[in-house]
Amino acid sequence: MERHRSWAEPWKVKVVEPIRMLTSEQRQEALEASGYNTFLLRSEEVYIDLLTDSGTSAMSDWQWAGMMLGDEAYAGSRNFYHLEEAIQQYYGYHYIVPTHQGRGAENLLSKVLVRPGDYVPGNMYFTTTRLHQELAGGTFVDVIVPEAHDPTYEGPFKGNVDLCALEELIARVGAERIPYVCVAGTVNMAGGQPVSMTNMRELRELTARHGIRVMLDATRAVENAYFIQQREPGFHERSVAEILREFCSYTDGCTMSGKKDALVNIGGWLALNDAVLYEEASNLVVVYEGLHTYGGMAGRDMEAMARGIVESVQDDHMHARVGQVEYLGHKLIDLGVPIVRPVGGHAVYLDAKAFYPHMTQDQFPAQALAAYLYADSGVRAMERGVVSAGRDATTGKHHYPKLELVRLTIPRRVYTQAHMDIVAESVAAVYGARAGASGLTMIHEPRYLRFFQARFKPLHTG
Ligand code: F0G
C-alpha cells in the first residue's frame, strides 16, 4: 500500500520580517487602549496577525520584479494592458475597470445597476457589498442554502444559492426589481464555504429565463475553483485555471478585491461583458477612483496584480494555500474546539456561540473571544458576528446572524506551520478557560460598518 506523503509549499523564503510577542501586561494594556476591538490594535502589538487575508499576502520575486517595471503614465499605462490581458485570459471577462480595491468596484456596480426599491439577492451578505447596495437604495436578500447557517453541518458546498428561495423572491417582487444576483465564491461570512459548478450552471439557467444578470464577487473565486476540483464529481482531472474560467462563464461580470486571491497588497477591479454597462462604469470610475486605465492604482501595482493572477491559479499554489488553512482547522478539531465545518478556504472560524453558551448575542461573544485570544498570546483574529452584521437599515435594530464567529484568517505565503501550532495551542487554552469568560458592552458605535471602529468594555472585570 502507498504510504501517505507530506506536501510542502512550492516556494522558499527570501526575505523575513521580525515579529515579537508583547508581555501579558502589555497585551492587556493594548487591549484596553484599543477598546477591545482588534481592528484598533497597532500591528506592532500583534504577534501572529490573523485579522485578515486581505492585502496581507507575501509577493513573489517575480511580482516584486514587476513592481520595477511600473509605467506610471496617467493614461494608457502598459501595466493596465497586462492586467486586462490576465483578467481576460484567466477570468474570461471582456471589459475591465481597475479600482483601488474591491469596495471601489462594488460602489461602481451598485451605482450603475441598483435603483431605489430594487432587491439584490445574494449567497449571504458581505459587509461592504451590502452597504453599497443599500446606499444605492436597494435591499439585500439572503438566498444562501439553509445549511450555511449551521456550523456543524459537513456539506461540500455550503455556499450554494438556494434556487427555490430565489424563485420565490422573483415571484414576490418581480424580475424587473432584481438588477442582478450577487454570488460570492467562496462565501466569507459563511466560513469560507464554496459554491459548486452545478449550482452555478443551474443559477445561470434560472436567471436567464427571467432576464436577470449574475454578478460574481470573485474575491476568492480561485479558492472556490480549488474546492470544485477537490470535491465535485467530474472535476478532479481539470486544472484550477480551467475550472475558474468555466465558473466565471456563468456570470455577466465581477467585482474583485485583488488583495485576496490575486496576491497583492492593494488593488481590485470591476469586470463586465456588456458594452453599455462598461461605458457607464468607465465613465463613473473617473469620479471616484481615477482614469479608467488606472482606477486608483499605480502602474506598478497593476503589474504586481497581473502577475499575482498568473501565480494564483497554479494548482500547487492553491494546494499549499488551502492546505495550510486545513492544517490549522484539523488541529483545532483534534483539540475538541468548536469550529465551522468543513474547514473553509481562507480561514478557520471559531464558533463563539458554542464557546460561550452562557452569553447572549447582545454581550458580543465573538468580539469577547477575539479579545481573550489576543490577551492569551498576541494572536489577532476578527469578529464575524453581531457586531459585523450591523443594524437593519429600516428598523435600526441589530441584525442577529445565526453564525457568531471569530475568524482566524490565514495570509497567503506568510506564516509557517509552526505559527499555526502556536495559534492552535492558544485557542485551546482560551477554550479551556471558557467557563470564566464574560461578555462586552459597546461604548462607541460608528454609523457605517461599525465593526471597524466600535469600542467596547468588559461587562464584568476580574
Ligand atoms: N467581497 C468579499 C467577499 C470580501 O471578503 C471583501 C473584503 C470585499 C468584497 C471587499 O474588498 O476589502 O478590497 O474593499 N474582505 C476583507 C476581509 C476586508 O477581511 O474579509 P476590499
Coordinates of C-alpha atoms and ligand atoms in Angstrom, one line a residue:
M1 CA 0.0 0.0 0.0
E2 CA 1.2 3.5 -0.8
R3 CA 2.2 5.5 2.3
H4 CA 0.7 9.0 2.8
R5 CA 3.4 11.5 1.9
S6 CA 3.6 15.1 3.2
W7 CA 3.3 18.1 0.9
A8 CA 5.1 21.4 1.2
E9 CA 4.8 25.0 -0.1
P10 CA 6.0 25.5 -3.7
W11 CA 8.4 28.3 -2.7
K12 CA 11.3 29.1 -0.3
V13 CA 11.6 32.2 1.8
K14 CA 13.9 35.0 0.6
V15 CA 13.1 38.0 2.9
V16 CA 11.9 37.9 6.5
E17 CA 10.2 40.4 8.8
P18 CA 10.9 40.0 12.6
I19 CA 7.8 39.7 14.9
R20 CA 7.6 39.5 18.7
M21 CA 5.2 38.8 21.4
L22 CA 4.5 41.5 24.0
T23 CA 4.3 40.6 27.7
S24 CA 0.9 39.6 29.1
E25 CA 0.6 43.0 30.9
Q26 CA 1.5 44.9 27.7
R27 CA -1.2 42.9 25.8
Q28 CA -3.8 43.7 28.4
E29 CA -2.9 47.4 28.2
A30 CA -3.1 47.3 24.4
L31 CA -6.5 45.7 24.6
E32 CA -7.9 48.3 26.8
A33 CA -6.4 51.1 24.7
S34 CA -8.0 49.7 21.6
G35 CA -11.5 49.4 23.2
Y36 CA -11.4 45.5 22.9
N37 CA -11.5 45.9 19.1
T38 CA -8.7 44.0 17.3
F39 CA -9.1 46.5 14.4
L40 CA -7.8 49.2 16.7
L41 CA -4.7 47.4 17.8
R42 CA -1.4 48.6 16.3
S43 CA 0.3 46.0 14.2
E44 CA 3.4 46.2 16.4
E45 CA 1.3 45.0 19.3
V46 CA 0.4 41.8 17.4
Y47 CA 2.4 38.6 17.4
I48 CA 0.7 36.4 14.8
D49 CA -1.7 38.5 12.7
L50 CA -4.8 36.6 11.5
L51 CA -7.0 39.6 11.3
T52 CA -7.5 39.2 7.6
D53 CA -6.1 37.6 4.4
S54 CA -6.7 41.0 2.7
G55 CA -3.7 42.8 1.4
T56 CA -1.5 40.7 3.7
S57 CA 0.0 38.3 1.2
A58 CA 3.7 37.9 0.6
M59 CA 4.5 38.8 -3.0
S60 CA 6.9 36.6 -5.1
D61 CA 10.2 37.8 -6.5
W62 CA 8.5 37.8 -9.9
Q63 CA 5.9 40.2 -8.6
W64 CA 8.5 42.4 -7.0
A65 CA 10.5 42.4 -10.2
G66 CA 7.3 43.6 -11.9
M67 CA 7.0 46.5 -9.5
M68 CA 10.2 47.9 -11.1
L69 CA 8.5 47.8 -14.4
G70 CA 5.7 50.2 -13.4
D71 CA 4.7 52.5 -16.2
E72 CA 3.4 55.5 -14.3
A73 CA 1.8 57.3 -17.2
Y74 CA -1.5 59.0 -16.2
A75 CA -3.2 57.4 -19.2
G76 CA -2.7 54.1 -21.1
S77 CA -0.1 52.6 -18.8
R78 CA 1.3 49.4 -20.3
N79 CA 0.7 47.7 -16.9
F80 CA -3.0 48.3 -17.4
Y81 CA -2.9 46.3 -20.6
H82 CA -1.0 43.4 -18.9
L83 CA -3.7 43.4 -16.2
E84 CA -6.5 43.5 -18.7
E85 CA -5.0 40.5 -20.6
A86 CA -4.5 38.5 -17.4
I87 CA -8.1 39.0 -16.4
Q88 CA -9.4 38.3 -19.9
Q89 CA -7.3 35.1 -20.1
Y90 CA -8.0 33.6 -16.6
Y91 CA -11.4 35.0 -15.7
G92 CA -12.7 35.4 -19.2
Y93 CA -14.5 38.8 -19.0
H94 CA -14.4 41.3 -21.8
Y95 CA -14.2 44.8 -20.2
I96 CA -12.0 45.7 -17.2
V97 CA -12.3 48.8 -14.9
P98 CA -9.4 48.9 -12.4
T99 CA -10.3 50.1 -8.9
H100 CA -8.2 50.7 -5.7
Q101 CA -9.8 47.7 -4.1
G102 CA -12.9 45.5 -4.0
R103 CA -15.3 48.1 -2.4
G104 CA -14.4 50.6 -5.2
A105 CA -15.7 48.1 -7.7
E106 CA -18.8 47.4 -5.5
N107 CA -19.5 51.2 -5.4
L108 CA -19.4 51.4 -9.2
L109 CA -21.5 48.3 -9.8
S110 CA -24.2 49.4 -7.3
K111 CA -24.3 52.9 -8.8
V112 CA -24.6 51.5 -12.3
L113 CA -27.2 48.9 -11.7
V114 CA -29.1 49.3 -8.4
R115 CA -32.1 51.7 -8.3
P116 CA -34.2 52.7 -5.2
G117 CA -36.7 49.9 -4.4
D118 CA -34.6 47.2 -6.0
Y119 CA -33.8 43.9 -4.4
V120 CA -30.3 42.3 -4.6
P121 CA -30.3 38.6 -3.7
G122 CA -27.0 37.1 -2.6
N123 CA -25.5 34.0 -1.1
M124 CA -25.1 35.6 2.3
Y125 CA -24.2 39.2 2.8
F126 CA -20.7 40.7 2.8
T127 CA -20.3 43.9 4.9
T128 CA -19.1 46.4 2.3
T129 CA -21.1 44.8 -0.6
R130 CA -24.4 45.0 1.2
L131 CA -23.8 48.6 2.3
H132 CA -23.1 49.7 -1.2
Q133 CA -26.3 48.1 -2.4
E134 CA -28.2 49.8 0.4
L135 CA -26.6 53.2 -0.2
A136 CA -27.8 52.9 -3.8
G137 CA -31.4 52.3 -2.5
G138 CA -31.5 48.5 -2.8
T139 CA -32.4 45.8 -0.3
F140 CA -30.2 42.8 0.2
V141 CA -32.0 39.4 0.4
D142 CA -30.1 36.4 1.6
V143 CA -30.7 33.4 -0.6
I144 CA -27.9 31.1 0.6
V145 CA -28.8 27.4 1.3
P146 CA -30.1 27.0 4.8
E147 CA -27.3 24.6 5.9
A148 CA -24.8 27.5 5.5
H149 CA -26.2 28.8 8.9
D150 CA -25.4 25.5 10.7
P151 CA -21.7 25.5 11.7
T152 CA -21.7 21.7 12.4
Y153 CA -23.2 20.5 9.1
E154 CA -20.5 18.9 6.9
G155 CA -21.6 19.7 3.4
P156 CA -19.2 20.1 0.5
F157 CA -20.8 23.2 -1.0
K158 CA -22.4 25.2 1.8
G159 CA -22.0 28.4 -0.2
N160 CA -24.6 27.4 -2.8
V161 CA -27.5 29.6 -3.8
D162 CA -30.9 28.3 -2.7
L163 CA -32.6 28.3 -6.1
C164 CA -36.1 27.8 -4.6
A165 CA -35.6 30.8 -2.3
L166 CA -34.5 32.8 -5.3
E167 CA -37.5 31.8 -7.4
E168 CA -39.8 32.7 -4.6
L169 CA -38.2 36.2 -4.4
I170 CA -38.6 36.6 -8.2
A171 CA -42.3 35.6 -7.9
R172 CA -42.8 38.0 -5.0
V173 CA -41.1 41.2 -6.2
G174 CA -40.9 40.6 -10.0
A175 CA -37.7 40.1 -12.1
E176 CA -37.7 43.8 -13.1
R177 CA -37.0 44.8 -9.5
I178 CA -33.9 42.5 -9.4
P179 CA -31.0 44.1 -11.2
Y180 CA -28.7 41.2 -10.6
V181 CA -28.0 38.2 -8.3
C182 CA -24.7 38.7 -6.4
V183 CA -22.9 35.4 -6.0
A184 CA -19.7 35.1 -3.9
G185 CA -17.4 32.2 -4.2
T186 CA -16.2 31.3 -1.6
V187 CA -18.6 32.8 1.0
N188 CA -16.7 34.7 3.6
M189 CA -19.4 35.2 6.2
A190 CA -20.4 31.5 6.0
G191 CA -16.9 30.3 6.9
G192 CA -15.2 30.4 3.5
Q193 CA -17.6 27.8 2.1
P194 CA -17.6 27.2 -1.7
V195 CA -20.3 27.2 -4.4
S196 CA -20.5 24.2 -6.8
M197 CA -20.3 24.3 -10.5
T198 CA -23.6 22.6 -10.8
N199 CA -25.2 25.3 -8.7
M200 CA -23.7 28.0 -10.9
R201 CA -25.0 26.3 -14.0
E202 CA -28.5 26.0 -12.6
L203 CA -28.4 29.6 -11.3
R204 CA -27.4 30.7 -14.8
E205 CA -30.3 28.8 -16.3
L206 CA -32.8 30.1 -13.8
T207 CA -31.8 33.7 -14.1
A208 CA -31.6 33.6 -17.9
R209 CA -35.2 32.6 -18.0
H210 CA -36.1 35.7 -16.1
G211 CA -33.6 38.0 -17.8
I212 CA -31.7 38.7 -14.6
R213 CA -27.9 39.2 -14.5
V214 CA -25.5 37.3 -12.3
M215 CA -22.6 39.3 -10.9
L216 CA -19.8 37.4 -9.2
D217 CA -17.9 38.6 -6.1
A218 CA -14.7 37.0 -7.4
T219 CA -12.6 37.9 -4.4
R220 CA -11.8 34.3 -3.6
A221 CA -13.1 32.6 -6.7
V222 CA -9.8 30.8 -7.3
E223 CA -10.1 29.2 -3.9
N224 CA -13.6 28.2 -4.8
A225 CA -12.3 26.6 -8.0
Y226 CA -9.8 24.6 -6.0
F227 CA -12.7 23.2 -3.8
I228 CA -14.6 22.3 -7.0
Q229 CA -11.6 20.4 -8.2
Q230 CA -11.3 18.6 -4.9
R231 CA -14.9 17.9 -4.1
E232 CA -17.2 18.0 -7.2
P233 CA -17.5 14.8 -9.3
G234 CA -16.0 15.2 -12.8
F235 CA -13.5 18.0 -11.9
H236 CA -10.6 16.1 -10.4
E237 CA -8.6 16.0 -13.6
R238 CA -9.2 19.6 -14.6
S239 CA -6.9 22.4 -13.6
V240 CA -7.9 25.2 -11.2
A241 CA -7.4 27.6 -14.1
E242 CA -9.9 25.8 -16.3
I243 CA -12.4 25.5 -13.6
L244 CA -12.2 29.2 -12.8
R245 CA -12.8 30.1 -16.4
E246 CA -15.9 27.9 -16.6
F247 CA -17.2 29.2 -13.3
C248 CA -16.9 32.8 -14.4
S249 CA -18.6 32.0 -17.8
Y250 CA -21.9 31.6 -16.0
T251 CA -21.8 35.2 -14.8
D252 CA -22.1 38.6 -16.5
G253 CA -19.3 40.3 -14.7
C254 CA -17.5 40.5 -11.4
T255 CA -16.3 42.7 -8.6
M256 CA -12.9 41.8 -7.3
S257 CA -10.7 42.5 -4.3
G258 CA -7.2 41.7 -5.7
K259 CA -6.0 41.9 -2.1
K260 CA -7.0 38.2 -1.6
D261 CA -6.7 35.6 -4.4
A262 CA -4.6 37.9 -6.6
L263 CA -1.7 38.0 -4.1
V264 CA -1.2 41.8 -3.9
N265 CA -1.3 44.4 -1.1
I266 CA -3.7 46.7 -2.9
G267 CA -5.9 46.6 -6.0
G268 CA -9.1 45.4 -7.4
W269 CA -11.3 45.6 -10.5
L270 CA -14.8 45.6 -11.9
A271 CA -15.2 43.3 -15.0
L272 CA -18.2 43.4 -17.3
N273 CA -19.2 41.7 -20.5
D274 CA -21.9 44.3 -21.6
A275 CA -20.5 47.3 -23.6
V276 CA -23.2 49.7 -22.4
L277 CA -22.7 48.9 -18.7
Y278 CA -18.9 49.2 -19.3
E279 CA -19.4 52.6 -20.9
E280 CA -21.3 53.8 -17.8
A281 CA -18.8 52.3 -15.3
S282 CA -15.7 53.5 -17.1
N283 CA -17.2 57.0 -17.0
L284 CA -18.1 56.8 -13.3
V285 CA -14.7 55.5 -12.3
V286 CA -13.1 58.8 -13.1
V287 CA -15.3 60.4 -10.4
Y288 CA -14.4 58.0 -7.6
E289 CA -11.1 56.3 -8.4
G290 CA -9.2 57.7 -11.3
L291 CA -8.9 57.4 -15.0
H292 CA -10.3 54.1 -16.4
T293 CA -6.7 52.9 -17.2
Y294 CA -5.5 53.1 -13.6
G295 CA -8.6 53.4 -11.3
G296 CA -6.8 54.3 -8.2
M297 CA -3.8 52.1 -8.7
A298 CA -0.2 52.9 -9.5
G299 CA 1.2 51.2 -12.7
R300 CA 3.5 49.1 -10.6
D301 CA 0.5 47.8 -8.5
M302 CA -1.3 46.8 -11.7
E303 CA 1.7 44.9 -12.8
A304 CA 2.0 43.1 -9.5
M305 CA -1.6 42.1 -9.7
A306 CA -1.4 40.9 -13.3
R307 CA 1.5 38.6 -12.2
G308 CA -0.3 37.6 -9.0
I309 CA -3.3 36.4 -11.0
V310 CA -1.0 34.1 -13.0
E311 CA 0.5 32.7 -9.8
S312 CA -2.8 32.4 -8.0
V313 CA -4.3 29.9 -10.5
Q314 CA -1.4 27.4 -10.2
D315 CA -2.6 24.1 -8.7
D316 CA 0.4 23.6 -6.4
H317 CA -0.1 27.2 -5.0
M318 CA -3.7 26.5 -4.2
H319 CA -3.0 23.1 -2.7
A320 CA -0.5 24.7 -0.3
R321 CA -2.7 27.7 0.4
V322 CA -5.9 25.9 1.3
G323 CA -3.8 23.0 2.8
Q324 CA -2.4 25.3 5.4
V325 CA -5.9 26.5 6.4
E326 CA -7.0 22.9 6.7
Y327 CA -3.9 22.1 8.7
L328 CA -4.9 24.6 11.4
G329 CA -8.6 23.6 11.2
H330 CA -7.9 19.9 11.7
K331 CA -5.6 20.6 14.6
L332 CA -8.4 22.5 16.3
I333 CA -10.9 19.8 15.6
D334 CA -8.5 17.3 17.2
L335 CA -8.2 19.5 20.2
G336 CA -12.0 19.4 20.5
V337 CA -12.5 23.1 19.7
P338 CA -15.8 24.0 18.0
I339 CA -15.2 25.5 14.5
V340 CA -17.3 25.9 11.4
R341 CA -17.3 22.6 9.4
P342 CA -15.9 21.8 6.9
V343 CA -12.8 24.0 7.1
G344 CA -13.1 26.9 4.7
G345 CA -10.7 28.2 2.0
H346 CA -9.1 31.3 3.6
A347 CA -9.8 31.0 7.3
V348 CA -10.8 28.8 10.3
Y349 CA -13.9 30.1 12.0
L350 CA -14.3 29.6 15.8
D351 CA -18.0 29.1 16.8
A352 CA -18.3 31.7 19.6
K353 CA -21.8 30.6 20.4
A354 CA -20.5 27.1 21.2
F355 CA -17.6 28.6 23.2
Y356 CA -19.7 30.8 25.3
P357 CA -23.3 29.4 25.6
H358 CA -23.7 31.5 28.8
M359 CA -23.5 34.8 26.8
T360 CA -26.4 36.3 24.8
Q361 CA -25.6 37.8 21.4
D362 CA -26.1 41.3 23.0
Q363 CA -23.0 40.5 25.0
F364 CA -20.9 40.2 21.8
P365 CA -19.5 36.7 22.4
A366 CA -17.3 36.7 19.2
Q367 CA -15.9 40.1 20.0
A368 CA -15.1 38.9 23.5
L369 CA -13.5 35.7 22.2
A370 CA -11.2 37.6 19.8
A371 CA -10.1 39.8 22.8
Y372 CA -9.4 36.8 25.0
L373 CA -7.3 35.2 22.3
Y374 CA -5.2 38.4 21.9
A375 CA -4.8 38.6 25.6
D376 CA -3.6 35.0 25.7
S377 CA -1.0 35.0 23.0
G378 CA -1.0 38.2 20.9
V379 CA -2.8 36.4 18.1
R380 CA -5.1 38.8 16.3
A381 CA -8.4 37.5 14.9
M382 CA -11.6 39.2 13.7
E383 CA -15.2 39.2 14.9
R384 CA -17.7 38.0 12.4
G385 CA -20.9 38.0 14.3
V386 CA -23.5 40.5 15.5
V387 CA -21.0 43.5 15.5
S388 CA -20.1 42.9 11.9
A389 CA -23.8 42.3 10.9
G390 CA -24.7 45.8 12.0
R391 CA -28.2 47.2 12.2
D392 CA -31.2 46.9 10.0
A393 CA -31.4 49.9 7.7
T394 CA -35.2 50.4 8.3
T395 CA -35.8 49.2 11.9
G396 CA -32.5 50.3 13.4
K397 CA -32.3 47.1 15.4
H398 CA -29.2 44.8 15.5
H399 CA -29.1 42.1 12.8
Y400 CA -28.7 38.9 14.8
P401 CA -26.8 36.5 12.5
K402 CA -27.2 32.8 13.2
L403 CA -23.4 32.5 13.0
E404 CA -21.5 34.2 15.7
L405 CA -17.9 33.6 14.7
V406 CA -14.3 34.5 15.2
R407 CA -12.2 34.3 12.1
L408 CA -8.6 33.1 12.1
T409 CA -7.7 34.3 8.6
I410 CA -4.5 33.0 7.1
P411 CA -2.5 35.4 5.0
R412 CA -1.1 33.8 1.8
R413 CA 2.6 32.6 1.8
V414 CA 3.3 34.5 5.1
Y415 CA 3.3 32.1 8.1
T416 CA 4.7 28.6 8.7
Q417 CA 3.0 25.5 10.1
A418 CA 4.9 26.3 13.4
H419 CA 2.9 29.5 13.6
M420 CA -0.2 27.5 13.1
D421 CA 0.8 25.2 16.0
I422 CA 1.1 28.3 18.3
V423 CA -2.3 29.5 17.3
A424 CA -3.9 26.2 17.9
E425 CA -2.4 25.9 21.4
S426 CA -3.6 29.4 22.3
V427 CA -7.1 28.8 21.0
A428 CA -7.2 25.6 23.0
A429 CA -6.1 27.5 26.2
V430 CA -8.9 30.1 25.7
Y431 CA -11.4 27.3 25.1
G432 CA -10.2 25.6 28.4
A433 CA -10.9 28.9 30.3
R434 CA -14.3 29.4 28.6
A435 CA -16.5 29.0 31.7
G436 CA -15.0 32.1 33.4
A437 CA -15.3 34.3 30.3
S438 CA -17.6 37.3 30.3
G439 CA -19.1 39.4 27.5
L440 CA -18.7 43.0 26.5
T441 CA -20.8 46.1 26.2
M442 CA -20.4 48.6 23.3
I443 CA -19.4 52.1 24.4
H444 CA -18.9 53.7 20.9
E445 CA -20.8 52.7 17.8
P446 CA -20.0 54.3 14.4
R447 CA -22.8 54.7 11.8
Y448 CA -21.3 52.7 8.9
L449 CA -19.5 49.3 9.1
R450 CA -19.3 49.7 12.9
F451 CA -17.1 46.7 13.5
F452 CA -14.1 48.6 12.1
Q453 CA -14.1 51.3 14.7
A454 CA -16.5 50.4 17.6
R455 CA -15.2 50.4 21.1
F456 CA -16.2 48.1 24.0
K457 CA -15.6 47.4 27.6
P458 CA -15.9 44.2 29.7
L459 CA -19.3 43.6 31.3
H460 CA -17.6 42.3 34.4
T461 CA -14.0 42.7 35.3
G462 CA -11.8 40.4 37.5
Ligands
F0G1 N1 -16.0 40.8 -1.0 C1 -15.6 39.9 -0.1 C2 -16.1 38.6 -0.1 C3 -14.6 40.3 0.8 O1 -14.1 39.4 1.6 C4 -14.1 41.7 0.8 C5 -13.1 42.1 1.7 C6 -14.6 42.5 -0.2 C7 -15.6 42.1 -1.0 C8 -14.2 44.0 -0.2 O2 -12.9 44.1 -0.8 O3 -11.5 45.0 1.1 O4 -10.7 45.1 -1.2 O5 -12.6 46.5 -0.5 N2 -12.8 41.5 2.7 C9 -11.8 41.8 3.7 C10 -11.8 40.7 4.8 C11 -11.8 43.2 4.2 O6 -11.1 40.9 5.8 O7 -12.5 39.7 4.7 P1 -11.9 45.2 -0.3

